[in-house]
C-alpha positions as semicolon CSV with decimal commas, in nm:
position;residue;x (nm);y (nm);z (nm)
1;X;0,146;1,983;2,360
2;X;-0,188;2,039;2,155
3;X;0,013;2,205;1,928
4;X;0,307;1,974;1,899
5;X;0,082;1,665;1,802
6;X;-0,196;1,802;1,514
7;X;0,169;1,872;1,265
8;X;0,272;1,513;1,373
9;X;-0,008;1,330;1,287
10;X;-0,065;1,537;0,943
11;X;0,310;1,440;0,871
12;X;0,189;1,045;1,019
13;X;-0,113;1,080;0,768
14;X;0,143;1,174;0,414
15;X;0,305;0,830;0,524
16;X;0,068;0,584;0,487
17;X;0,068;0,344;0,180
18;X;-0,167;0,401;-0,104
19;X;-0,229;0,280;-0,487
20;X;-0,005;0,462;-0,741
21;X;-0,116;0,290;-1,011
22;X;-0,335;-0,008;-0,991
23;X;-0,628;-0,236;-1,243
24;X;-0,753;-0,578;-1,266
25;X;-0,407;-0,699;-1,355
26;X;-0,209;-0,531;-0,993
27;X;0,000;-0,239;-0,933
28;X;0,183;-0,081;-0,721
29;X;0,205;0,071;-0,349
30;X;0,356;0,372;-0,270
31;X;0,464;0,500;0,112
32;X;0,509;0,088;0,248
33;X;0,834;0,061;0,541
34;X;0,826;-0,195;0,726
35;X;0,519;-0,044;0,995
36;X;0,301;-0,041;0,723
37;X;0,381;-0,357;0,519
38;X;0,097;-0,585;0,619
39;X;-0,130;-0,219;0,604
40;X;-0,013;-0,172;0,265
41;X;-0,062;-0,570;0,134
42;X;-0,455;-0,503;0,278
43;X;-0,490;-0,250;0,039
44;X;-0,336;-0,457;-0,235
45;X;-0,571;-0,732;-0,156
46;X;-0,860;-0,510;-0,092
47;X;-0,794;-0,367;-0,429
48;X;-0,827;-0,698;-0,620
49;X;-1,079;-0,873;-0,408
50;X;-1,273;-0,613;-0,648
51;X;-1,214;-0,858;-0,938
52;X;-1,272;-1,166;-0,748
53;X;-0,908;-1,229;-0,757
54;X;-0,617;-1,191;-0,404
55;X;-0,250;-0,990;-0,414
56;X;0,087;-1,136;-0,463
57;X;0,376;-0,921;-0,451
58;X;0,585;-0,950;-0,753
59;X;0,795;-0,704;-0,653
60;X;0,973;-0,471;-0,416
61;X;1,182;-0,138;-0,466
62;X;1,335;-0,016;-0,091
63;X;1,512;0,286;-0,218
64;X;1,155;0,403;-0,380
65;X;0,959;0,212;-0,085
66;X;0,722;0,060;-0,305
67;X;0,615;-0,274;-0,422
68;X;0,387;-0,406;-0,711
69;X;0,155;-0,675;-0,707
70;X;0,012;-0,908;-0,908
71;X;-0,404;-0,922;-0,895
72;X;-0,427;-1,307;-0,966
73;X;-0,708;-1,604;-0,916
74;X;-0,773;-1,715;-0,576
């Protein structure tokens, strides 16, 4: 059983949302699914907060499993 758990955890870790491109104006979050959408938005919002802004989703590509976001004034 333990042998099956480790590969499964490694597979799931590879699917976590991540910033692929980002700067003070916005960016793109990859590996977004229905299950990870909230954590993906939090990732974008935390990035924007570094610049005193908040994230707003500006586009979504379901085929590429990503969304783009803008960092806007709160």
